[in-house]
PDB file of C-alpha atoms in Angstrom:
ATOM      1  CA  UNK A 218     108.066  85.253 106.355  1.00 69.00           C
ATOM      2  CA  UNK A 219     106.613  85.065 102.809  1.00 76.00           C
ATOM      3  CA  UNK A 220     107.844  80.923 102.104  1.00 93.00           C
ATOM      4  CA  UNK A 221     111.339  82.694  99.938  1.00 96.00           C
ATOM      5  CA  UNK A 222     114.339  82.655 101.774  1.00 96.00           C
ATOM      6  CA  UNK A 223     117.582  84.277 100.357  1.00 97.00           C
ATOM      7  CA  UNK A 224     121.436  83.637 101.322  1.00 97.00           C
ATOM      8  CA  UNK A 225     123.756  85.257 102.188  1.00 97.00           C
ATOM      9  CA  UNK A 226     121.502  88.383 103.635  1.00 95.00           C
ATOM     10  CA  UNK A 227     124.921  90.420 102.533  1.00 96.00           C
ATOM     11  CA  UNK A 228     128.086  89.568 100.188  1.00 96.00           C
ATOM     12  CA  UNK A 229     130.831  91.280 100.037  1.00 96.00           C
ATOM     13  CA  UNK A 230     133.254  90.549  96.977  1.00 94.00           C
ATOM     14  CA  UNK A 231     136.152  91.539  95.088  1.00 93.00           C
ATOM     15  CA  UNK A 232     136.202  92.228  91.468  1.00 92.00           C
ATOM     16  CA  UNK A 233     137.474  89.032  90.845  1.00 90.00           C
ATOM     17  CA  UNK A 234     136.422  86.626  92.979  1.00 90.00           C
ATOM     18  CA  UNK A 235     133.335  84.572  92.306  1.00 95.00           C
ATOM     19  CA  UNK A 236     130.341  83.807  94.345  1.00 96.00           C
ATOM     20  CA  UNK A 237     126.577  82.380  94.427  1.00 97.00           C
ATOM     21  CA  UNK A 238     123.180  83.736  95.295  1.00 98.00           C
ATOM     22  CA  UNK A 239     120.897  81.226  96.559  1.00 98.00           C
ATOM     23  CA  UNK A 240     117.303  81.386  96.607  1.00 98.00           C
ATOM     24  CA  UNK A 241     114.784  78.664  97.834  1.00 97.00           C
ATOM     25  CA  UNK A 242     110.810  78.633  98.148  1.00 97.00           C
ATOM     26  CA  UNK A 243     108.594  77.158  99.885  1.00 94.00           C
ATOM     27  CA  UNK A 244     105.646  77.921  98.429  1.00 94.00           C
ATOM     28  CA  UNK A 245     105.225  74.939  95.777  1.00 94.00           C
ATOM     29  CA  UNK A 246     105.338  77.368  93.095  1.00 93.00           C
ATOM     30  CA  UNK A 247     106.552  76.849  89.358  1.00 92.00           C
ATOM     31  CA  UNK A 248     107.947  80.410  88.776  1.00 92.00           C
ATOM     32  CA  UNK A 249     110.999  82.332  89.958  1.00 94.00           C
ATOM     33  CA  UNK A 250     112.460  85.621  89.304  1.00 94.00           C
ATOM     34  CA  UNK A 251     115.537  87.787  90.000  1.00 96.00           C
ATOM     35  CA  UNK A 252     115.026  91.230  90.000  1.00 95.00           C
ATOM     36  CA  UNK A 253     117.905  93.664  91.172  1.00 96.00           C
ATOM     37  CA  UNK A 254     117.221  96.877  92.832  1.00 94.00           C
ATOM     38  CA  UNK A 255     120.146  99.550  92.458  1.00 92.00           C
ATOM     39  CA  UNK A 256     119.476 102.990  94.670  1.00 86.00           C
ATOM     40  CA  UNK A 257     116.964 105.451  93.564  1.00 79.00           C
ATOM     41  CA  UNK A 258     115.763 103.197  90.331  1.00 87.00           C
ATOM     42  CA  UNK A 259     113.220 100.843  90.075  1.00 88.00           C
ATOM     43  CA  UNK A 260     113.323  97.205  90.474  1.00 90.00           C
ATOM     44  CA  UNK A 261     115.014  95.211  87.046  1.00 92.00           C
ATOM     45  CA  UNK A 262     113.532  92.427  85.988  1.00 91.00           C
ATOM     46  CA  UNK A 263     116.706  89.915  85.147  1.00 95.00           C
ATOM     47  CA  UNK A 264     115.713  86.363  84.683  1.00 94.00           C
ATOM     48  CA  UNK A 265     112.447  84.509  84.964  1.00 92.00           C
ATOM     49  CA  UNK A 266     112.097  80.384  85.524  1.00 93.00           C
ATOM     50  CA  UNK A 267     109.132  78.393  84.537  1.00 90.00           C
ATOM     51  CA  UNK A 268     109.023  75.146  85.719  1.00 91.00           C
ATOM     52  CA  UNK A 269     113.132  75.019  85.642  1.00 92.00           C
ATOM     53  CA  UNK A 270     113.230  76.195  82.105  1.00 92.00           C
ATOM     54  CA  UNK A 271     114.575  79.695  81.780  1.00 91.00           C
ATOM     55  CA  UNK A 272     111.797  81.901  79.659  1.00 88.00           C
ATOM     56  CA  UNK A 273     113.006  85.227  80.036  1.00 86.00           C
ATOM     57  CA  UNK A 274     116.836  86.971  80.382  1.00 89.00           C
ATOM     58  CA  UNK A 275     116.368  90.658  80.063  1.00 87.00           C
ATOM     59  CA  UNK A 276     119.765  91.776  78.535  1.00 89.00           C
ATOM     60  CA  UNK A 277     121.800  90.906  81.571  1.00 95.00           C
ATOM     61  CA  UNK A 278     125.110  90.699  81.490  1.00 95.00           C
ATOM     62  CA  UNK A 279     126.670  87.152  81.364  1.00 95.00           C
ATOM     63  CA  UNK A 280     129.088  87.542  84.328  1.00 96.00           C
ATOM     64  CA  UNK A 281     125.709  87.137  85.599  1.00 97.00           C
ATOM     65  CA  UNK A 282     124.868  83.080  85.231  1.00 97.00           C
ATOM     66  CA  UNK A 283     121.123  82.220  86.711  1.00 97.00           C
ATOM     67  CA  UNK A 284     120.883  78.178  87.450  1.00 97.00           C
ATOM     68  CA  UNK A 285     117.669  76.306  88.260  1.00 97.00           C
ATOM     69  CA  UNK A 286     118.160  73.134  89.201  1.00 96.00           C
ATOM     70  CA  UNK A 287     114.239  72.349  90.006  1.00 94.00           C
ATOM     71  CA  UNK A 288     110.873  74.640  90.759  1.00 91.00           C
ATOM     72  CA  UNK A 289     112.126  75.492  94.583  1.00 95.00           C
ATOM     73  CA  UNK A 290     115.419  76.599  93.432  1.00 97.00           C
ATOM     74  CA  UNK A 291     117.340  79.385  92.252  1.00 98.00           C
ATOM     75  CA  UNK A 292     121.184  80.918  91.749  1.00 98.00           C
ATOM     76  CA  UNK A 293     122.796  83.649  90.895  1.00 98.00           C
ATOM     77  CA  UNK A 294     126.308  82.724  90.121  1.00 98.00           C
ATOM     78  CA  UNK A 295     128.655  86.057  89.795  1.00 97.00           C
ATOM     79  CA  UNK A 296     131.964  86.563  88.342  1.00 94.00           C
ATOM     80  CA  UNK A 297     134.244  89.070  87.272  1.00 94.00           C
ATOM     81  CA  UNK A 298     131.514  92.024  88.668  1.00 95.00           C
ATOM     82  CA  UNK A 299     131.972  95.583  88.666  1.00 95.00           C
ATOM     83  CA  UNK A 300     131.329  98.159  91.335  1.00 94.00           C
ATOM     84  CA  UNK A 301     127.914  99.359  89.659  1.00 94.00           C
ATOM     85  CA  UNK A 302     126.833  95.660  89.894  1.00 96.00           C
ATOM     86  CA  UNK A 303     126.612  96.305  93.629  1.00 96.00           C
ATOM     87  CA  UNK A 304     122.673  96.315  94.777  1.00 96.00           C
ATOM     88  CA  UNK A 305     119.825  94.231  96.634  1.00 95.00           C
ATOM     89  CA  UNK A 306     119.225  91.486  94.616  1.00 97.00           C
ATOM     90  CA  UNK A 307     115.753  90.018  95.132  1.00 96.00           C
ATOM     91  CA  UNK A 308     114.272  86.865  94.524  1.00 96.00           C
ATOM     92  CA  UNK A 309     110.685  85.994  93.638  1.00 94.00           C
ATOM     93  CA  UNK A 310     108.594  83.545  92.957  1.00 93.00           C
ATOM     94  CA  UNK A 311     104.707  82.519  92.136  1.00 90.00           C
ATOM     95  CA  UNK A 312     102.210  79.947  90.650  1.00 88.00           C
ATOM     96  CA  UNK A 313     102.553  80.889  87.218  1.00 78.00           C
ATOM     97  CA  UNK A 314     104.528  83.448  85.191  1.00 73.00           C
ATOM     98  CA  UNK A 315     101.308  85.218  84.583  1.00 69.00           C
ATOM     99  CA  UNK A 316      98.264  86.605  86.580  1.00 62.00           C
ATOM    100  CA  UNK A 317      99.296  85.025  89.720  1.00 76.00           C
ATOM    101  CA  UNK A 318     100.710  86.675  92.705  1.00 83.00           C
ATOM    102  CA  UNK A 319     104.814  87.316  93.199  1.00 87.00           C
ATOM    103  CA  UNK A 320     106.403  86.897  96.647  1.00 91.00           C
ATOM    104  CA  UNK A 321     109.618  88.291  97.049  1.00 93.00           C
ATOM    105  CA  UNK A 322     112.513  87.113  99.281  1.00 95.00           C
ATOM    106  CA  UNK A 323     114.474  89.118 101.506  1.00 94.00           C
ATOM    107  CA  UNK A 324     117.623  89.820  99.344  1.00 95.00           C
ATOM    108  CA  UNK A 325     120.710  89.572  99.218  1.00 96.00           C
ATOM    109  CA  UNK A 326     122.902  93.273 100.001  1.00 96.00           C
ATOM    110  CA  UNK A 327     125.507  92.749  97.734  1.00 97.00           C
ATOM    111  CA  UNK A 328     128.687  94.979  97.488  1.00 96.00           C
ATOM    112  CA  UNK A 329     131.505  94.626  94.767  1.00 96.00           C
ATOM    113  CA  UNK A 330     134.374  96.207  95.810  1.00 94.00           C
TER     114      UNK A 330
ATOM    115  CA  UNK B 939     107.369 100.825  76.922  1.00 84.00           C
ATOM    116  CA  UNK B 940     105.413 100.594  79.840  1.00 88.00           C
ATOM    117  CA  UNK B 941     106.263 103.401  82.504  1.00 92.00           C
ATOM    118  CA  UNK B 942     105.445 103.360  85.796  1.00 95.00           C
ATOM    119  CA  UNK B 943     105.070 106.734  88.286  1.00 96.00           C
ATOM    120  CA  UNK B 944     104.421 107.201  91.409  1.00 96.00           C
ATOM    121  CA  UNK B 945     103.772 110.039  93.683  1.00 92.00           C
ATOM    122  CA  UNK B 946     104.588 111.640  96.171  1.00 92.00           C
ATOM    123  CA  UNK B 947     107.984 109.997  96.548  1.00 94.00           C
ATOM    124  CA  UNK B 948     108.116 110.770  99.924  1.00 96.00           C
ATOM    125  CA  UNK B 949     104.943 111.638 102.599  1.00 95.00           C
ATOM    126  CA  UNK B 950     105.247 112.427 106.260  1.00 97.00           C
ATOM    127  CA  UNK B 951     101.854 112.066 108.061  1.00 96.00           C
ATOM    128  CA  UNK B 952     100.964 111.912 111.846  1.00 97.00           C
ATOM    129  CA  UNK B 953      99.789 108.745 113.463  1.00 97.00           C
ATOM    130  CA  UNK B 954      96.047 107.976 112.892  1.00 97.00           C
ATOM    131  CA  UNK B 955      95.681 110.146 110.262  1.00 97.00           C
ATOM    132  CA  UNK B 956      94.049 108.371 106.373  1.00 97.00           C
ATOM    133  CA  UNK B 957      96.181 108.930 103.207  1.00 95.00           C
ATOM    134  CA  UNK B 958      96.369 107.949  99.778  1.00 96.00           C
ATOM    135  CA  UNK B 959      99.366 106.442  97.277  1.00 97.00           C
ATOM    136  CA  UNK B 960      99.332 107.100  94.118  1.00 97.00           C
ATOM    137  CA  UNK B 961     100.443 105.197  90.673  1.00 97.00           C
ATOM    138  CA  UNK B 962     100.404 105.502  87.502  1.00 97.00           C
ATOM    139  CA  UNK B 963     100.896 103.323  84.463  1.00 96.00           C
ATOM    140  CA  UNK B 964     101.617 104.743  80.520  1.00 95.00           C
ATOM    141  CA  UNK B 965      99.739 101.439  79.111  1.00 91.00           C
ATOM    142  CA  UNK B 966      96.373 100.325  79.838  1.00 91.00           C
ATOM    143  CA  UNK B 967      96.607  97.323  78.257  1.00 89.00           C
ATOM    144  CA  UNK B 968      97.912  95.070  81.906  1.00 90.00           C
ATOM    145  CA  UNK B 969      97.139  92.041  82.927  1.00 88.00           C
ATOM    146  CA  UNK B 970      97.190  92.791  86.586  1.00 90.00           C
ATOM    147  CA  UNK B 971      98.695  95.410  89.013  1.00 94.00           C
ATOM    148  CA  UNK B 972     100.239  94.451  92.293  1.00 94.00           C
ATOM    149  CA  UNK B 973     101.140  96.559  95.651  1.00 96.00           C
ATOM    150  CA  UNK B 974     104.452  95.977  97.989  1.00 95.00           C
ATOM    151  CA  UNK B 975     106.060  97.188 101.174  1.00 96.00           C
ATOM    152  CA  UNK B 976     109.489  97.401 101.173  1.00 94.00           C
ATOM    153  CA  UNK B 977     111.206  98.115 104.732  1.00 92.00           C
ATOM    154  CA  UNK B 978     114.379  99.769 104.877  1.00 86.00           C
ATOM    155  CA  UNK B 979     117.310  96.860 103.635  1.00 80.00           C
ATOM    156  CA  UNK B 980     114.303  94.403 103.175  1.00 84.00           C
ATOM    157  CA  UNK B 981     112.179  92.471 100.386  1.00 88.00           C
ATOM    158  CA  UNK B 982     108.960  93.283  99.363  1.00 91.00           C
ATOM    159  CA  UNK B 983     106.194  92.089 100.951  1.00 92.00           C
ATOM    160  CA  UNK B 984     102.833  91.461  98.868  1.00 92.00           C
ATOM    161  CA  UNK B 985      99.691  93.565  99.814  1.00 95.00           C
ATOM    162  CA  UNK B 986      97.244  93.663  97.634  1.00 95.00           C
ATOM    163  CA  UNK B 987      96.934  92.305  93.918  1.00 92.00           C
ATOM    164  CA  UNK B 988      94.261  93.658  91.191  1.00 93.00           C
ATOM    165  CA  UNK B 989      93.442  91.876  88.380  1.00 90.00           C
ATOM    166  CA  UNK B 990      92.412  94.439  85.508  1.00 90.00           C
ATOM    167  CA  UNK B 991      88.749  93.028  85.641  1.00 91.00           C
ATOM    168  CA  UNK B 992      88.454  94.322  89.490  1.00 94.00           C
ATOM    169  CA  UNK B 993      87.608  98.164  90.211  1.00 95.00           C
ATOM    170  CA  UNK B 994      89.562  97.636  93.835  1.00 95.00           C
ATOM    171  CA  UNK B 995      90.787  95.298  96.344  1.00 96.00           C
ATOM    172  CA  UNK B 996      90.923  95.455 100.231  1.00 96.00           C
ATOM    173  CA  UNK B 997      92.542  93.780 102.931  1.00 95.00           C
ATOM    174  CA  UNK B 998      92.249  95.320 106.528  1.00 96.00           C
ATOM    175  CA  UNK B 999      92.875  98.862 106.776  1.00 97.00           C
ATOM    176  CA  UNK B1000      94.393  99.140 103.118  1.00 97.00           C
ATOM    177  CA  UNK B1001      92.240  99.317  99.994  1.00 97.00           C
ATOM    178  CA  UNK B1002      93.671  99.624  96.820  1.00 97.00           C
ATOM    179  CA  UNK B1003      91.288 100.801  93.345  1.00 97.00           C
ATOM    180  CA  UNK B1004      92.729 100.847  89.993  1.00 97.00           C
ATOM    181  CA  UNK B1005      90.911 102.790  86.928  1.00 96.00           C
ATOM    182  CA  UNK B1006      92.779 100.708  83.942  1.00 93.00           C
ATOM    183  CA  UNK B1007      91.457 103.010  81.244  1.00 92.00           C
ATOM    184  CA  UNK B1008      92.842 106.107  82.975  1.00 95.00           C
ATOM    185  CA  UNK B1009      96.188 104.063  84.056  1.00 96.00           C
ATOM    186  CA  UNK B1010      95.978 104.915  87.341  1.00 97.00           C
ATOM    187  CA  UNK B1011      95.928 103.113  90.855  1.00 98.00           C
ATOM    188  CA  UNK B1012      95.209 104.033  94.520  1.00 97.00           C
ATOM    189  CA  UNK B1013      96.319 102.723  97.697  1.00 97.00           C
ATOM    190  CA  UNK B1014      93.973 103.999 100.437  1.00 97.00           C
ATOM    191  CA  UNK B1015      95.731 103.699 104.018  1.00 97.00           C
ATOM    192  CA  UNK B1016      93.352 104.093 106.754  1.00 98.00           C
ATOM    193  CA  UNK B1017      93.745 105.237 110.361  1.00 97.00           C
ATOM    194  CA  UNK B1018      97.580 105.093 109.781  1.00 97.00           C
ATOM    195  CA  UNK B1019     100.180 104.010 112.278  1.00 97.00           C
ATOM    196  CA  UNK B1020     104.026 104.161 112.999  1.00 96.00           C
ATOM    197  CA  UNK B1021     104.078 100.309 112.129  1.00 96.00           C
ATOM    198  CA  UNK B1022     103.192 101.935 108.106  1.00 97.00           C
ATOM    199  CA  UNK B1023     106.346 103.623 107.518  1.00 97.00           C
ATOM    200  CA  UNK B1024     108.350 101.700 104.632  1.00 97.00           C
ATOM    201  CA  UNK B1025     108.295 102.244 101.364  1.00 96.00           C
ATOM    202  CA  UNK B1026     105.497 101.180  98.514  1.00 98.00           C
ATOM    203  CA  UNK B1027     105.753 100.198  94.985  1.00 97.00           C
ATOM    204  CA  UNK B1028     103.037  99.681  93.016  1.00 96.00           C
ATOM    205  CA  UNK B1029     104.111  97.080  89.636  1.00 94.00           C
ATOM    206  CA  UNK B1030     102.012  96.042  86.627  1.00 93.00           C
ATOM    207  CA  UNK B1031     102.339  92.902  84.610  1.00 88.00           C
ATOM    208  CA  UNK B1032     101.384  93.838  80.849  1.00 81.00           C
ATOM    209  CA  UNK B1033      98.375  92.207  79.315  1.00 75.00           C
ATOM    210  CA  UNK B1034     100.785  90.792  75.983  1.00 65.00           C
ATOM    211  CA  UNK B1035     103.612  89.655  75.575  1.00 56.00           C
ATOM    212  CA  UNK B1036     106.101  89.284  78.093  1.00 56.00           C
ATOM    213  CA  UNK B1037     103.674  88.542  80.879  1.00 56.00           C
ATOM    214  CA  UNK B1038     105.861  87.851  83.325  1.00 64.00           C
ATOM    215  CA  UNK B1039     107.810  91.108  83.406  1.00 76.00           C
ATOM    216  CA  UNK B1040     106.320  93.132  86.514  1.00 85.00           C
ATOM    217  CA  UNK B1041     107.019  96.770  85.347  1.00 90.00           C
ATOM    218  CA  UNK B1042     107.953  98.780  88.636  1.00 93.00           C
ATOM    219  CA  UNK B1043     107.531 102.581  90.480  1.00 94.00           C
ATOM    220  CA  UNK B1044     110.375 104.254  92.325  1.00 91.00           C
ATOM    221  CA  UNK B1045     108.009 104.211  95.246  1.00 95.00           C
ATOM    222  CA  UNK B1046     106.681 106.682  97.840  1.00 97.00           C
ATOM    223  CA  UNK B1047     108.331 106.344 101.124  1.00 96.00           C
ATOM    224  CA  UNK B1048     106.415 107.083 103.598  1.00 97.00           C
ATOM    225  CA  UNK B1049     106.889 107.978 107.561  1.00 97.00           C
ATOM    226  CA  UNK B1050     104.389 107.946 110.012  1.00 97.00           C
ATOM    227  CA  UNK B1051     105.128 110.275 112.537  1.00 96.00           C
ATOM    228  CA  UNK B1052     103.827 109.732 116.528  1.00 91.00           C
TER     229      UNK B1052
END
């Protein structure tokens, strides 16, 4: 257990439905992160959360809608998604933006179908 | 733009045996560097975190170095068992700018056979 817990574990979901990711820590930290992993690429960076204010959205899409209601935490609301949107999308979280350490949640599997 | 490498992609070693990961980074200029194991369908799990004033980092059987002005990182494995195989990615945070943005390798998968 790392103290970040993802749900669902996997999604399944139509084109045109519309669903959330939900990610909570544990840790008392002040950052969180998604990142989305897509086979054979690296990790993405998508959004980043400092203390509930949103500091960083790297050119994601908007059917892609992050929400952070306080530091423990974070959504991923989806709509309208495509098949290439399907991927593990993980979760992170840590001290500080910065030089501290990230600890990453378990994902969510999500296919789009 | 920071680019991240690592190799081998994939490694295939017998139980007990030591090995080394390998990364490397296009710009010096990072704040930090940080190592993960990912098992199959899983998160990431932290290992071992460098700050680019530290020459290397250990915990247990791992040890991790990183040479910033040559952009390169180890991770040392020693006395390797099946409980290793899963994959590891190596990310760096840059030392400007964007701080937050871990930059991240494809990873080397690796399988430790009995």
């Amino acid at each position: 257990e790392t103290g970040v817990t993802q749900t669902p574990r996997h999604l399944v979901m139509g084109m045109t439905n519309k669903k959330s990711l939900k990610c909570e820590q544990h840790l008392g930290h002040n950052a969180m992160y998604w990142y989305k992993q897509s086979a054979k690429k690296p990790l993405e960076l998508m959004f980043v959360y400092n203390f509930k204010e949103q500091t960083e959205n790297n050119s994601v899409p908007s059917r892609f809608s992050p929400e952070c209601p306080n530091s423990s935490h974070l959504f991923l609301h989806l709509h309208t998604l495509q098949p290439e949107d399907s991927a593990l999308y993980l979760c992170a979280s840590s001290q500080r933006p910065t030089n501290t350490e990230a600890f990453f949640g378990q994902g969510t599997r999500l296919t789009v179908v | 733009k920071q680019e991240v490498t690592q190799i081998p992609a994939a490694l295939s070693v017998p139980e007990g045996e030591n090995l080394v990961l390998n990364c490397s980074f296009t710009d010096s200029a990072i704040y930090n560097l940080q190592w993960f194991r990912q098992d199959p369908g899983k998160g990431l799990t932290s290992l071992l975190l460098i700050q680019s004033s530290q020459r290397e980092q250990t915990s247990g059987r791992l040890n991790a170095s990183l040479d910033k002005s040559s952009g390169r990182s180890t991770l040392y494995i020693a006395a390797s068992q099946p409980g290793d195989s899963a994959t590891y990615l190596c990310a760096v945070r840059p030392g400007s700018g964007t701080a937050s943005k871990l930059t991240f390798g494809t990873g080397t998968r690796l399988q430790v056979t009995l």
